[in-house]
């Protein structure tokens, strides 16, 4: 079980669009939000490692109903004979903490939301490290999520069922394609016995690339 | 259920179904329910293997068989559930259970599924499963979803026994935070037939959880663990049948009586289990369950004085009445949060007002308050319909305020208390009014208690209010109240409630009178003072009493509250601080105090136009120039909001005038629940004096058009965060064009662009909250 004991604060403040150092009042509010958030989350992940096969329809995860369609995921997984399918969530406690903070104070709500986003990334990093530690000798690609490039968001349902995310994590998918609890990430990590060109999670596959405030300033988010 | 137990000392359930289906070739992610019609023999064979292993009850293969999950299969619930029950019946099992798992969509407020819709989804499953012998809900995580299911089962299940098992993590809580005690209090109250745990953990990890459950319920306890824990790489479970069977003995020794297996268990596990348990008797249990109320995530035991906050009540409060009439839930939520922060353990909720539909408002208020806090509620109404509406959707076990000694009240209120498993406040009055003497009130208390007991309401769930009379009018009555209270506590052994503040009506220094009366009442045996917890001396009196009465052991709580020196007096410079400076520094309480002072000398609208708005304009300009950032802009807006609240209260109290530069409807579109951006826009618009009708998140197209029509709003703001919800934005705009051609639309959200906004027919695209204000100024010409 992964324990998250602190929020990556610089990252959280960046998510809030804060390009300067926060002052004392804001840091105090942030510390309070962090304490409440950490007390109400239940960080969890599930994953499945399966052989993959490139087919005409897309990349098939064998032994499952999961078919990953589109040119970008095919390119991402080229050279990999296996993949880890991952779902990680902070649980609905994060949503409750955001609602609670926001009801008292809009700024606290926004801070808690940004911190929860940062924690979700921290959880994914920790989950990935734990998964890879159990797979010595394998080389990973970076985490590729539905919605990146031309891998459609509609694959979420099959992905969640494949790892039994509802039963094992309480993660659900709304009709409109939202993962609920909201601080949830799904991803596919390619695995290969040979080192794979790691590439970089670049702007090209990001669905924010038209509206990204960082790009507008000529910089990157991460 | 009693009949089931006559036949067996224990009731044995089956083991895993998914595990067996995968062994037969079901792909991960495949739909098990389809096998009911595609491979019925396989399903029956699996059931039969469990029957041969000793299971009395088999769960039909219907776990996920609801209309939402089956939609993509092209098959209906009405087709698959009867087939599943036939397959189960063909195994020769003694009993066949309709097995119902979670819907697969989360309920509001975290998700978007409505309680009523959840109820209807369950109703459909239950009606399709009419041929089953019992109804089982399993692997549940959300207590509110369970409540919807149980109500549907009891109201459409033809009287079949209803069993519920929830899945707990090693923290003792479900994924949604529901505790074991909350589940037990709520479901035993609702009248289910047996409760327990399944899935998530193996038998060893479940030991403390089942122990806890046995302490909190008198119902038969069910234990249906996984076969240990899953191996993260192979996804197989690590308990052999023998080890699984041996572990189950522990639960029988705790007093559990219904046993089965979940993920990873096979007929071999069930056989081992039945062999270990055969010949054993379950331990007898006599749990002493304390008086308690709860929400899904928090239990408040009435084992010591607990403060009931009285502020959510419009009586004598103009500002509150206005909030109710305007459906301003944020104001009510503000009252809730303030009282909880001040020390309230339970909140009284009274939203009755002749001008409004109380039933609708009770539902809205309970839902909204439960969305942002886990403090239990006391539903305070004289309208039985509003009461039932509140009880139906309340997540947990609430208090009903109140019943009294009149026949009509006893006959209407107590059955609702019993039906929904609430606790109840009994007022010691009847058709003859409030008896003058302690004896008279005691007699009514006794009558209420006896009626409650005869309906099956537990003694621990009846709290008596001996009624505070005002000392100025009926001075001799004060001690009568306390004598009656003492007798109810000592002779009937019931907990007591008292609204305290009424004592001082018409007297000077009311706080002094209230505080002393409160202390006297606590000493006489008051458990549940209904007070204004925001008055520090009242809350302090309760804390002090707990210290002196040896309840707050070692003064831990007392020292935590009063052990540090009081905060230093406000900095002297704040007296010379301007409102503008307070706003730009984001100082909320200073902004409020300064505004109150200004109101003594300055016209409210002059404050708004000459000070508030210029301060906000300055912050907005600094934000646009990149000198300050979004958190600082919001911080300034929050400070301006508290200034505004002071002005609003002043206006409500002194005139019929309101600050109104124009009405704007705001909504996060249908299907989308990300509303932080919208909330930021809202606070800024309100700061500029616009009246914002906030429809919330996941708002149907029609609701946006309805509100725009109702308020004839010239501007509608829509937000969406997801690419998948942009079509909802387009649909909403299309409907607005049809029904409200006068209105203009402004849209925003992370994935939107100006081009896309134009394409879907929006009049304006706002990059951020500040730009929305600029657009509003343009539209309203102010």
Short mmCIF file of N, CA and C in Angstrom, two decimals, chain A residues 68 73 86 144-157 159 179 185-188 207:
data_model
loop_
_atom_site.label_atom_id
_atom_site.label_comp_id
_atom_site.label_asym_id
_atom_site.label_seq_id
_atom_site.Cartn_x
_atom_site.Cartn_y
_atom_site.Cartn_z
N UNK A 68 -6.50 -1.33 -27.69
CA UNK A 68 -6.07 0.08 -27.66
C UNK A 68 -5.93 0.55 -29.10
N UNK A 73 -0.84 5.18 -29.77
CA UNK A 73 -0.55 4.15 -28.78
C UNK A 73 0.24 3.01 -29.44
N UNK A 86 -2.76 0.26 -15.80
CA UNK A 86 -2.77 0.81 -14.44
C UNK A 86 -4.00 1.69 -14.22
N UNK A 144 1.03 6.24 -20.73
CA UNK A 144 0.20 6.80 -21.80
C UNK A 144 -1.26 6.62 -21.39
N UNK A 145 -2.03 7.70 -21.37
CA UNK A 145 -3.40 7.62 -20.86
C UNK A 145 -4.42 7.82 -21.97
N UNK A 146 -5.60 7.23 -21.82
CA UNK A 146 -6.69 7.49 -22.77
C UNK A 146 -6.92 9.00 -22.89
N UNK A 147 -7.12 9.46 -24.11
CA UNK A 147 -7.27 10.89 -24.33
C UNK A 147 -6.00 11.52 -24.87
N UNK A 148 -4.83 10.87 -24.65
CA UNK A 148 -3.59 11.36 -25.26
C UNK A 148 -3.64 11.01 -26.74
N UNK A 149 -3.16 11.93 -27.58
CA UNK A 149 -3.09 11.66 -29.01
C UNK A 149 -4.42 11.13 -29.52
N UNK A 150 -4.38 10.05 -30.29
CA UNK A 150 -5.63 9.54 -30.85
C UNK A 150 -6.13 8.28 -30.12
N UNK A 151 -5.63 8.03 -28.92
CA UNK A 151 -6.22 6.95 -28.11
C UNK A 151 -7.49 7.50 -27.46
N UNK A 152 -8.64 6.99 -27.89
CA UNK A 152 -9.88 7.66 -27.48
C UNK A 152 -10.22 7.47 -26.01
N UNK A 153 -10.92 8.44 -25.45
CA UNK A 153 -11.39 8.32 -24.07
C UNK A 153 -12.40 7.19 -23.92
N UNK A 154 -13.00 6.80 -25.04
CA UNK A 154 -14.03 5.75 -24.96
C UNK A 154 -13.45 4.40 -24.55
N UNK A 155 -12.12 4.28 -24.52
CA UNK A 155 -11.52 3.01 -24.12
C UNK A 155 -11.55 2.83 -22.60
N UNK A 156 -11.86 3.92 -21.87
CA UNK A 156 -11.82 3.86 -20.40
C UNK A 156 -12.63 2.69 -19.83
N UNK A 157 -13.83 2.48 -20.36
CA UNK A 157 -14.71 1.45 -19.82
C UNK A 157 -14.04 0.09 -19.85
N UNK A 159 -10.90 -0.54 -20.18
CA UNK A 159 -9.69 -0.52 -19.37
C UNK A 159 -10.04 -0.76 -17.89
N UNK A 179 -13.92 9.91 -15.21
CA UNK A 179 -13.58 8.96 -14.16
C UNK A 179 -14.05 9.55 -12.84
N UNK A 185 -6.46 8.22 -12.27
CA UNK A 185 -5.72 8.18 -13.53
C UNK A 185 -5.71 6.74 -14.04
N UNK A 186 -5.90 6.58 -15.34
CA UNK A 186 -5.65 5.28 -15.96
C UNK A 186 -4.50 5.47 -16.93
N UNK A 187 -3.71 4.43 -17.13
CA UNK A 187 -2.57 4.56 -18.04
C UNK A 187 -2.10 3.19 -18.49
N UNK A 188 -1.38 3.21 -19.60
CA UNK A 188 -0.75 1.99 -20.10
C UNK A 188 0.75 2.24 -20.16
N UNK A 207 -4.06 16.63 -24.85
CA UNK A 207 -5.31 17.20 -25.34
C UNK A 207 -5.52 18.65 -24.90
#
